[in-house]
Amino acid sequence: MFESGSYIEELLRYSSETKSTDLHICSGIRPMVRINGKLQEIEDKEKVFPEQVDAILRSLLNDKKLEKLYENKVLDFSFSISGVGRFRANAYSQRGTYAIAIRMLPFQIPKFEELGLPEISKNLTAKSRGLILATGATGSGKSTTLASFIDLINENYNYHIITIEDPIEYLHRHKKSLVTQREIGEDCLSFSNALRSALREDPDVIMVGEMRDPETISIALTAAETGHLVLSTLHTVGASKSIDRIVDAFPPNQQNQIRSQLATVLEGIISQQLIPRIDRQGLALASELMFVNPAIRNLIREGKHYQIGSIMQTGQGQGMHLMEADLADLYNNGKVSKEEIFMRSTDHQLLTQFLNRR
């Protein structure tokens, strides 16, 4: 007889032991895990049937969340299994049946030193106001970077930190700071709703899991403008594209105002990608780091985002660097393949220039 609780626990233990980042359960195929960036079947498991996926979901979700899944056909949630780990999951409908994608989350928030980011990026956590963005594709480690930043602030400052997440990924203990965490659907209705109420909860720092819509972006900019430190994520690669995404979320008649606000409050952008290592010992982090200086503020205000890359190249003394520079360094140091870096570069000509500087 199929025991959904023990079955999912066994799969998650296997995922943990093999250091998988993700587990996929979909009817008609064996469960699959992603190891070192590559998806592969779990060979000793049988194909999963729709009723088994349904049973797994019933073991992971309460009645309220099941009802929400059946209504919306998709659901984000998180859960823990004692002795195994903490997990973020997305259940979704496909071909009339449900599938589940599960991301492994460590119980402990990774220390900044473990992330592989430039030491100077830690300076962003000393800001007392403004907007800091972590950007990148899904699975690039944005949430982990922000969690580590929040932990640094928590260790060093007497602040009230509010996190707004969907779902809550890392659990923060109170250290020097008071940390209150709100989950969409459990503690609040939406990012914009939670962000608006957060401004009345005496915050010093607000972490918004994702700036998904114009309303959330607008309130986040206002929060940063009124003296709060706001941290958030975007699904973009590169600093200039992140600025484009924020501005383009608004109709043309509002874009000048948004550029002006963004030019005033933006403090820094960390863009990142995770790339399979040549030695197959995990993933290597490639990053782009932009600190906002007066020249960049002027370019944002004037809508000349395409010139920001040039300023970043001349601003290396301030700790800034482009993604292509980091990709080239990873290849030149023998950590990743040339094929991988060209797949992840958005400017092959610039990447070639950095490769040839060696």
mmCIF file of C-alpha atoms in Angstrom:
data_model
loop_
_atom_site.group_PDB
_atom_site.id
_atom_site.type_symbol
_atom_site.label_atom_id
_atom_site.label_comp_id
_atom_site.label_asym_id
_atom_site.label_seq_id
_atom_site.Cartn_x
_atom_site.Cartn_y
_atom_site.Cartn_z
ATOM 1 C CA MET A 1 0.000 0.000 0.000
ATOM 2 C CA PHE A 2 1.251 3.529 -0.878
ATOM 3 C CA GLU A 3 2.156 5.514 2.263
ATOM 4 C CA SER A 4 2.417 9.113 1.063
ATOM 5 C CA GLY A 5 4.051 10.471 4.234
ATOM 6 C CA SER A 6 6.889 7.940 4.346
ATOM 7 C CA TYR A 7 7.298 8.057 0.539
ATOM 8 C CA ILE A 8 7.844 11.828 0.384
ATOM 9 C CA GLU A 9 10.130 11.691 3.441
ATOM 10 C CA GLU A 10 12.226 9.005 1.733
ATOM 11 C CA LEU A 11 12.502 11.115 -1.449
ATOM 12 C CA LEU A 12 13.486 14.196 0.523
ATOM 13 C CA ARG A 13 16.100 12.271 2.510
ATOM 14 C CA TYR A 14 17.551 11.032 -0.784
ATOM 15 C CA SER A 15 17.555 14.595 -2.127
ATOM 16 C CA SER A 16 19.334 15.838 0.989
ATOM 17 C CA GLU A 17 21.949 13.058 0.917
ATOM 18 C CA THR A 18 22.720 13.639 -2.776
ATOM 19 C CA LYS A 19 22.848 17.432 -2.237
ATOM 20 C CA SER A 20 20.101 17.984 -4.773
ATOM 21 C CA THR A 21 18.734 21.501 -5.062
ATOM 22 C CA ASP A 22 15.288 20.433 -6.318
ATOM 23 C CA LEU A 23 12.931 17.458 -6.342
ATOM 24 C CA HIS A 24 10.213 17.032 -9.010
ATOM 25 C CA ILE A 25 7.220 14.731 -8.659
ATOM 26 C CA CYS A 26 5.038 14.390 -11.751
ATOM 27 C CA SER A 27 2.671 11.586 -12.771
ATOM 28 C CA GLY A 28 3.818 9.320 -15.592
ATOM 29 C CA ILE A 29 7.535 9.507 -14.749
ATOM 30 C CA ARG A 30 9.913 8.573 -11.943
ATOM 31 C CA PRO A 31 10.661 11.329 -9.389
ATOM 32 C CA MET A 32 13.533 13.537 -10.565
ATOM 33 C CA VAL A 33 16.229 15.513 -8.743
ATOM 34 C CA ARG A 34 18.504 18.330 -9.848
ATOM 35 C CA ILE A 35 22.135 17.688 -8.910
ATOM 36 C CA ASN A 36 24.854 20.186 -9.893
ATOM 37 C CA GLY A 37 22.354 21.908 -12.164
ATOM 38 C CA LYS A 38 21.407 18.731 -14.084
ATOM 39 C CA LEU A 39 17.981 17.032 -13.828
ATOM 40 C CA GLN A 40 17.988 13.229 -13.489
ATOM 41 C CA GLU A 41 15.554 10.440 -12.580
ATOM 42 C CA ILE A 42 15.801 8.533 -9.313
ATOM 43 C CA GLU A 43 16.520 5.160 -10.884
ATOM 44 C CA ASP A 44 15.267 2.847 -8.116
ATOM 45 C CA LYS A 45 11.820 4.476 -7.979
ATOM 46 C CA GLU A 46 8.771 3.486 -10.044
ATOM 47 C CA LYS A 47 6.730 5.891 -12.151
ATOM 48 C CA VAL A 48 4.308 7.992 -10.114
ATOM 49 C CA PHE A 49 0.536 7.870 -10.725
ATOM 50 C CA PRO A 50 -1.872 10.836 -10.391
ATOM 51 C CA GLU A 51 -3.541 9.394 -7.275
ATOM 52 C CA GLN A 52 -0.124 9.094 -5.616
ATOM 53 C CA VAL A 53 0.670 12.752 -6.298
ATOM 54 C CA ASP A 54 -2.738 13.671 -4.839
ATOM 55 C CA ALA A 55 -1.981 11.587 -1.727
ATOM 56 C CA ILE A 56 1.378 13.336 -1.293
ATOM 57 C CA LEU A 57 -0.296 16.738 -1.513
ATOM 58 C CA ARG A 58 -2.890 15.709 1.076
ATOM 59 C CA SER A 59 -0.069 14.692 3.427
ATOM 60 C CA LEU A 60 1.695 18.055 3.006
ATOM 61 C CA LEU A 61 -1.252 20.483 2.948
ATOM 62 C CA ASN A 62 -4.066 21.285 5.341
ATOM 63 C CA ASP A 63 -7.670 21.586 4.134
ATOM 64 C CA LYS A 64 -7.436 25.351 3.663
ATOM 65 C CA LYS A 65 -4.358 25.112 1.432
ATOM 66 C CA LEU A 66 -5.789 22.179 -0.519
ATOM 67 C CA GLU A 67 -8.913 24.209 -1.231
ATOM 68 C CA LYS A 68 -6.748 27.118 -2.401
ATOM 69 C CA LEU A 69 -4.779 24.775 -4.691
ATOM 70 C CA TYR A 70 -7.923 23.297 -6.235
ATOM 71 C CA GLU A 71 -9.334 26.791 -6.759
ATOM 72 C CA ASN A 72 -6.232 28.464 -8.241
ATOM 73 C CA LYS A 73 -4.604 25.372 -9.815
ATOM 74 C CA VAL A 74 -1.257 26.474 -8.320
ATOM 75 C CA LEU A 75 0.067 26.951 -4.784
ATOM 76 C CA ASP A 76 3.347 28.047 -3.177
ATOM 77 C CA PHE A 77 4.007 26.662 0.299
ATOM 78 C CA SER A 78 6.808 25.700 2.664
ATOM 79 C CA PHE A 79 7.148 22.877 5.176
ATOM 80 C CA SER A 80 9.644 21.136 7.447
ATOM 81 C CA ILE A 81 10.315 17.471 8.187
ATOM 82 C CA SER A 82 12.067 16.797 11.487
ATOM 83 C CA GLY A 83 15.562 15.465 10.986
ATOM 84 C CA VAL A 84 15.415 15.986 7.229
ATOM 85 C CA GLY A 85 15.145 19.683 6.436
ATOM 86 C CA ARG A 86 13.050 22.649 5.454
ATOM 87 C CA PHE A 87 11.540 22.965 1.989
ATOM 88 C CA ARG A 88 9.839 25.425 -0.359
ATOM 89 C CA ALA A 89 7.361 23.897 -2.778
ATOM 90 C CA ASN A 90 5.111 24.736 -5.696
ATOM 91 C CA ALA A 91 2.171 22.480 -6.567
ATOM 92 C CA TYR A 92 0.651 23.055 -9.988
ATOM 93 C CA SER A 93 -1.793 21.530 -12.419
ATOM 94 C CA GLN A 94 -0.551 20.068 -15.709
ATOM 95 C CA ARG A 95 -2.498 17.925 -18.199
ATOM 96 C CA GLY A 96 -5.312 17.724 -15.687
ATOM 97 C CA THR A 97 -3.128 16.226 -12.922
ATOM 98 C CA TYR A 98 -0.952 17.799 -10.245
ATOM 99 C CA ALA A 99 2.839 18.021 -10.120
ATOM 100 C CA ILE A 100 5.126 19.242 -7.349
ATOM 101 C CA ALA A 101 8.461 21.085 -7.494
ATOM 102 C CA ILE A 102 10.301 21.160 -4.157
ATOM 103 C CA ARG A 103 13.351 23.303 -3.351
ATOM 104 C CA MET A 104 15.672 22.277 -0.505
ATOM 105 C CA LEU A 105 16.308 24.980 2.104
ATOM 106 C CA PRO A 106 18.963 24.740 4.810
ATOM 107 C CA PHE A 107 17.780 25.108 8.420
ATOM 108 C CA GLN A 108 20.679 27.464 9.055
ATOM 109 C CA ILE A 109 20.878 30.757 7.189
ATOM 110 C CA PRO A 110 24.137 30.632 5.179
ATOM 111 C CA LYS A 111 26.785 33.025 6.438
ATOM 112 C CA PHE A 112 27.750 35.810 4.051
ATOM 113 C CA GLU A 113 31.247 34.327 3.696
ATOM 114 C CA GLU A 114 29.743 31.096 2.306
ATOM 115 C CA LEU A 115 27.888 32.793 -0.561
ATOM 116 C CA GLY A 116 30.883 33.587 -2.766
ATOM 117 C CA LEU A 117 29.885 37.243 -3.193
ATOM 118 C CA PRO A 118 32.518 40.007 -3.173
ATOM 119 C CA GLU A 119 33.341 41.107 0.379
ATOM 120 C CA ILE A 120 32.538 44.720 -0.513
ATOM 121 C CA SER A 121 28.883 43.836 -1.224
ATOM 122 C CA LYS A 122 28.490 43.444 2.558
ATOM 123 C CA ASN A 123 28.690 47.258 2.743
ATOM 124 C CA LEU A 124 25.114 47.440 1.458
ATOM 125 C CA THR A 125 23.858 46.065 4.797
ATOM 126 C CA ALA A 126 25.242 49.165 6.539
ATOM 127 C CA LYS A 127 22.792 51.403 4.659
ATOM 128 C CA SER A 128 20.072 52.845 6.861
ATOM 129 C CA ARG A 129 17.686 53.712 4.035
ATOM 130 C CA GLY A 130 17.140 53.145 0.315
ATOM 131 C CA LEU A 131 16.503 50.162 -1.978
ATOM 132 C CA ILE A 132 18.748 47.115 -2.453
ATOM 133 C CA LEU A 133 17.910 44.522 -5.113
ATOM 134 C CA ALA A 134 19.047 40.924 -5.581
ATOM 135 C CA THR A 135 18.267 39.847 -9.129
ATOM 136 C CA GLY A 136 18.590 36.725 -11.246
ATOM 137 C CA ALA A 137 16.672 33.824 -12.715
ATOM 138 C CA THR A 138 14.717 31.345 -10.600
ATOM 139 C CA GLY A 139 17.140 29.194 -8.606
ATOM 140 C CA SER A 140 20.022 31.673 -8.767
ATOM 141 C CA GLY A 141 20.211 32.156 -4.990
ATOM 142 C CA LYS A 142 18.530 35.569 -4.676
ATOM 143 C CA SER A 143 16.495 34.599 -1.594
ATOM 144 C CA THR A 144 19.565 33.122 0.076
ATOM 145 C CA THR A 145 21.536 36.326 -0.531
ATOM 146 C CA LEU A 146 18.789 38.462 1.002
ATOM 147 C CA ALA A 147 18.403 36.070 3.954
ATOM 148 C CA SER A 148 22.136 36.337 4.607
ATOM 149 C CA PHE A 149 21.943 40.139 4.368
ATOM 150 C CA ILE A 150 19.033 40.218 6.820
ATOM 151 C CA ASP A 151 21.025 37.989 9.172
ATOM 152 C CA LEU A 152 23.990 40.391 9.020
ATOM 153 C CA ILE A 153 21.711 43.344 9.842
ATOM 154 C CA ASN A 154 20.098 41.272 12.621
ATOM 155 C CA GLU A 155 23.532 40.604 14.171
ATOM 156 C CA ASN A 156 24.745 44.204 14.032
ATOM 157 C CA TYR A 157 21.844 46.627 14.494
ATOM 158 C CA ASN A 158 18.989 47.256 16.914
ATOM 159 C CA TYR A 159 16.266 47.380 14.261
ATOM 160 C CA HIS A 160 12.757 46.146 13.628
ATOM 161 C CA ILE A 161 13.055 43.995 10.507
ATOM 162 C CA ILE A 162 9.879 42.897 8.704
ATOM 163 C CA THR A 163 10.007 40.214 6.016
ATOM 164 C CA ILE A 164 7.123 39.660 3.597
ATOM 165 C CA GLU A 165 7.440 36.346 1.769
ATOM 166 C CA ASP A 166 5.521 33.845 -0.360
ATOM 167 C CA PRO A 167 6.227 31.481 1.314
ATOM 168 C CA ILE A 168 8.592 32.087 4.261
ATOM 169 C CA GLU A 169 11.855 30.374 3.354
ATOM 170 C CA TYR A 170 14.411 31.024 6.082
ATOM 171 C CA LEU A 171 13.417 31.336 9.731
ATOM 172 C CA HIS A 172 15.177 34.248 11.455
ATOM 173 C CA ARG A 173 15.844 34.280 15.194
ATOM 174 C CA HIS A 174 15.762 37.559 17.109
ATOM 175 C CA LYS A 175 19.364 38.692 17.696
ATOM 176 C CA LYS A 176 20.105 42.405 18.098
ATOM 177 C CA SER A 177 17.035 43.102 15.989
ATOM 178 C CA LEU A 178 13.373 42.187 16.319
ATOM 179 C CA VAL A 179 12.500 40.140 13.206
ATOM 180 C CA THR A 180 8.844 39.626 12.322
ATOM 181 C CA GLN A 181 8.018 37.442 9.310
ATOM 182 C CA ARG A 182 4.753 37.512 7.369
ATOM 183 C CA GLU A 183 3.653 34.902 4.839
ATOM 184 C CA ILE A 184 1.290 35.684 1.973
ATOM 185 C CA GLY A 185 -1.945 33.758 2.418
ATOM 186 C CA GLU A 186 -1.256 32.992 6.080
ATOM 187 C CA ASP A 187 -0.504 36.362 7.691
ATOM 188 C CA CYS A 188 -1.508 38.787 4.930
ATOM 189 C CA LEU A 189 -3.400 38.884 1.636
ATOM 190 C CA SER A 190 -0.780 40.146 -0.823
ATOM 191 C CA PHE A 191 2.640 41.772 -1.067
ATOM 192 C CA SER A 192 1.126 45.218 -1.584
ATOM 193 C CA ASN A 193 -1.322 44.751 1.301
ATOM 194 C CA ALA A 194 1.448 43.578 3.653
ATOM 195 C CA LEU A 195 3.865 46.279 2.522
ATOM 196 C CA ARG A 196 1.283 49.012 3.068
ATOM 197 C CA SER A 197 0.542 47.768 6.597
ATOM 198 C CA ALA A 198 4.274 47.302 7.327
ATOM 199 C CA LEU A 199 4.737 51.055 7.106
ATOM 200 C CA ARG A 200 2.471 51.355 10.173
ATOM 201 C CA GLU A 201 4.424 48.738 12.154
ATOM 202 C CA ASP A 202 7.471 50.884 12.999
ATOM 203 C CA PRO A 203 9.951 49.103 10.703
ATOM 204 C CA ASP A 204 13.567 50.035 10.073
ATOM 205 C CA VAL A 205 14.141 47.350 7.434
ATOM 206 C CA ILE A 206 11.576 45.715 5.130
ATOM 207 C CA MET A 207 12.377 42.670 3.021
ATOM 208 C CA VAL A 208 9.857 42.084 0.226
ATOM 209 C CA GLY A 209 10.182 38.590 -1.288
ATOM 210 C CA GLU A 210 9.483 39.838 -4.799
ATOM 211 C CA MET A 211 8.422 43.079 -6.479
ATOM 212 C CA ARG A 212 5.757 41.429 -8.634
ATOM 213 C CA ASP A 213 3.456 44.251 -9.700
ATOM 214 C CA PRO A 214 3.335 48.043 -10.103
ATOM 215 C CA GLU A 215 1.494 48.548 -6.804
ATOM 216 C CA THR A 216 4.112 46.621 -4.807
ATOM 217 C CA ILE A 217 6.970 48.398 -6.626
ATOM 218 C CA SER A 218 5.371 51.811 -5.990
ATOM 219 C CA ILE A 219 4.897 51.192 -2.249
ATOM 220 C CA ALA A 220 8.440 49.760 -1.954
ATOM 221 C CA LEU A 221 9.885 52.910 -3.577
ATOM 222 C CA THR A 222 7.824 55.112 -1.269
ATOM 223 C CA ALA A 223 8.983 53.104 1.775
ATOM 224 C CA ALA A 224 12.615 53.572 0.719
ATOM 225 C CA GLU A 225 11.955 57.256 0.070
ATOM 226 C CA THR A 226 10.515 57.799 3.555
ATOM 227 C CA GLY A 227 13.581 56.578 5.415
ATOM 228 C CA HIS A 228 13.368 52.764 5.428
ATOM 229 C CA LEU A 229 15.855 50.225 4.095
ATOM 230 C CA VAL A 230 14.009 48.012 1.597
ATOM 231 C CA LEU A 231 15.426 44.773 0.181
ATOM 232 C CA SER A 232 13.731 42.850 -2.622
ATOM 233 C CA THR A 233 14.237 40.615 -5.668
ATOM 234 C CA LEU A 234 13.558 40.737 -9.398
ATOM 235 C CA HIS A 235 13.721 38.003 -12.039
ATOM 236 C CA THR A 236 16.225 39.865 -14.203
ATOM 237 C CA VAL A 237 19.903 39.396 -15.033
ATOM 238 C CA GLY A 238 22.008 42.545 -14.887
ATOM 239 C CA ALA A 239 21.678 45.941 -13.255
ATOM 240 C CA SER A 240 20.473 47.932 -16.273
ATOM 241 C CA LYS A 241 17.843 45.310 -17.169
ATOM 242 C CA SER A 242 16.590 45.405 -13.579
ATOM 243 C CA ILE A 243 16.081 49.147 -13.819
ATOM 244 C CA ASP A 244 14.319 48.683 -17.181
ATOM 245 C CA ARG A 245 11.988 46.093 -15.616
ATOM 246 C CA ILE A 246 10.950 48.433 -12.795
ATOM 247 C CA VAL A 247 10.318 51.406 -15.094
ATOM 248 C CA ASP A 248 8.552 49.333 -17.773
ATOM 249 C CA ALA A 249 6.105 47.962 -15.188
ATOM 250 C CA PHE A 250 4.375 51.365 -15.281
ATOM 251 C CA PRO A 251 2.422 53.146 -18.036
ATOM 252 C CA PRO A 252 4.376 55.789 -20.020
ATOM 253 C CA ASN A 253 2.750 58.727 -18.207
ATOM 254 C CA GLN A 254 4.165 57.484 -14.849
ATOM 255 C CA GLN A 255 7.627 56.422 -15.956
ATOM 256 C CA ASN A 256 9.375 59.766 -15.425
ATOM 257 C CA GLN A 257 8.143 59.870 -11.836
ATOM 258 C CA ILE A 258 9.311 56.272 -11.244
ATOM 259 C CA ARG A 259 12.749 57.047 -12.738
ATOM 260 C CA SER A 260 13.046 60.057 -10.436
ATOM 261 C CA GLN A 261 12.095 57.993 -7.364
ATOM 262 C CA LEU A 262 14.385 55.127 -8.339
ATOM 263 C CA ALA A 263 17.298 57.506 -8.960
ATOM 264 C CA THR A 264 16.800 58.902 -5.461
ATOM 265 C CA VAL A 265 16.420 55.660 -3.471
ATOM 266 C CA LEU A 266 18.346 52.901 -5.278
ATOM 267 C CA GLU A 267 21.565 52.020 -3.433
ATOM 268 C CA GLY A 268 22.754 48.842 -5.095
ATOM 269 C CA ILE A 269 21.961 45.818 -7.252
ATOM 270 C CA ILE A 270 23.471 42.356 -6.951
ATOM 271 C CA SER A 271 22.728 40.178 -9.965
ATOM 272 C CA GLN A 272 23.691 36.523 -9.800
ATOM 273 C CA GLN A 273 23.733 33.180 -11.623
ATOM 274 C CA LEU A 274 24.686 29.686 -10.446
ATOM 275 C CA ILE A 275 26.758 27.664 -12.924
ATOM 276 C CA PRO A 276 27.705 23.944 -12.810
ATOM 277 C CA ARG A 277 31.382 23.533 -11.973
ATOM 278 C CA ILE A 278 33.718 21.578 -14.240
ATOM 279 C CA ASP A 279 34.723 19.314 -11.324
ATOM 280 C CA ARG A 280 31.019 18.556 -10.661
ATOM 281 C CA GLN A 281 31.457 19.676 -7.056
ATOM 282 C CA GLY A 282 28.367 21.846 -6.914
ATOM 283 C CA LEU A 283 27.708 25.243 -8.475
ATOM 284 C CA ALA A 284 29.853 28.335 -8.933
ATOM 285 C CA LEU A 285 28.419 31.805 -8.335
ATOM 286 C CA ALA A 286 28.774 34.440 -11.035
ATOM 287 C CA SER A 287 27.723 37.913 -9.925
ATOM 288 C CA GLU A 288 27.368 41.501 -11.070
ATOM 289 C CA LEU A 289 27.600 44.276 -8.502
ATOM 290 C CA MET A 290 26.468 47.868 -8.902
ATOM 291 C CA PHE A 291 26.745 50.579 -6.258
ATOM 292 C CA VAL A 292 24.707 53.637 -7.159
ATOM 293 C CA ASN A 293 26.863 56.760 -7.456
ATOM 294 C CA PRO A 294 25.911 60.280 -8.682
ATOM 295 C CA ALA A 295 26.699 59.401 -12.324
ATOM 296 C CA ILE A 296 24.389 56.362 -12.232
ATOM 297 C CA ARG A 297 21.652 58.391 -10.486
ATOM 298 C CA ASN A 298 21.779 60.882 -13.347
ATOM 299 C CA LEU A 299 21.563 58.131 -15.978
ATOM 300 C CA ILE A 300 18.530 56.588 -14.256
ATOM 301 C CA ARG A 301 16.840 59.984 -14.016
ATOM 302 C CA GLU A 302 17.495 60.683 -17.704
ATOM 303 C CA GLY A 303 16.410 57.199 -18.833
ATOM 304 C CA LYS A 304 19.877 56.345 -20.191
ATOM 305 C CA HIS A 305 20.046 52.934 -18.510
ATOM 306 C CA TYR A 306 21.999 51.473 -21.430
ATOM 307 C CA GLN A 307 25.034 53.594 -20.399
ATOM 308 C CA ILE A 308 25.183 52.158 -16.866
ATOM 309 C CA GLY A 309 27.467 49.289 -17.927
ATOM 310 C CA SER A 310 30.140 51.785 -19.035
ATOM 311 C CA ILE A 311 29.980 53.569 -15.668
ATOM 312 C CA MET A 312 30.305 50.215 -13.892
ATOM 313 C CA GLN A 313 33.425 49.358 -15.918
ATOM 314 C CA THR A 314 35.055 52.638 -14.938
ATOM 315 C CA GLY A 315 33.824 52.199 -11.342
ATOM 316 C CA GLN A 316 35.835 49.069 -10.567
ATOM 317 C CA GLY A 317 37.743 51.054 -7.931
ATOM 318 C CA GLN A 318 34.461 51.395 -6.038
ATOM 319 C CA GLY A 319 33.990 47.610 -6.108
ATOM 320 C CA MET A 320 31.629 47.429 -9.084
ATOM 321 C CA HIS A 321 31.932 44.729 -11.742
ATOM 322 C CA LEU A 322 29.915 43.401 -14.680
ATOM 323 C CA MET A 323 28.564 39.863 -15.014
ATOM 324 C CA GLU A 324 30.794 39.242 -18.051
ATOM 325 C CA ALA A 325 33.906 40.061 -16.006
ATOM 326 C CA ASP A 326 32.948 37.510 -13.354
ATOM 327 C CA LEU A 327 32.057 34.873 -15.968
ATOM 328 C CA ALA A 328 35.462 35.362 -17.598
ATOM 329 C CA ASP A 329 37.221 35.050 -14.218
ATOM 330 C CA LEU A 330 35.392 31.793 -13.447
ATOM 331 C CA TYR A 331 36.488 30.326 -16.786
ATOM 332 C CA ASN A 332 40.068 31.620 -16.559
ATOM 333 C CA ASN A 333 40.367 30.104 -13.076
ATOM 334 C CA GLY A 334 39.270 26.711 -14.402
ATOM 335 C CA LYS A 335 36.006 26.556 -12.457
ATOM 336 C CA VAL A 336 33.444 26.467 -15.305
ATOM 337 C CA SER A 337 33.448 25.661 -19.017
ATOM 338 C CA LYS A 338 33.519 28.172 -21.872
ATOM 339 C CA GLU A 339 30.241 26.753 -23.168
ATOM 340 C CA GLU A 340 28.528 27.498 -19.830
ATOM 341 C CA ILE A 341 29.699 31.102 -19.625
ATOM 342 C CA PHE A 342 28.643 31.917 -23.195
ATOM 343 C CA MET A 343 25.223 30.378 -22.486
ATOM 344 C CA ARG A 344 24.807 32.769 -19.550
ATOM 345 C CA SER A 345 26.272 35.931 -21.048
ATOM 346 C CA THR A 346 23.997 38.580 -22.531
ATOM 347 C CA ASP A 347 26.915 40.341 -24.285
ATOM 348 C CA HIS A 348 29.212 37.851 -26.044
ATOM 349 C CA GLN A 349 31.424 40.594 -27.500
ATOM 350 C CA LEU A 350 32.094 42.059 -24.051
ATOM 351 C CA LEU A 351 32.679 38.582 -22.597
ATOM 352 C CA THR A 352 35.259 37.881 -25.330
ATOM 353 C CA GLN A 353 37.051 41.138 -24.442
ATOM 354 C CA PHE A 354 37.301 40.087 -20.772
ATOM 355 C CA LEU A 355 38.528 36.617 -21.772
ATOM 356 C CA ASN A 356 41.254 38.135 -23.943
ATOM 357 C CA ARG A 357 42.532 40.398 -21.152
ATOM 358 C CA ARG A 358 44.090 37.460 -19.357
#
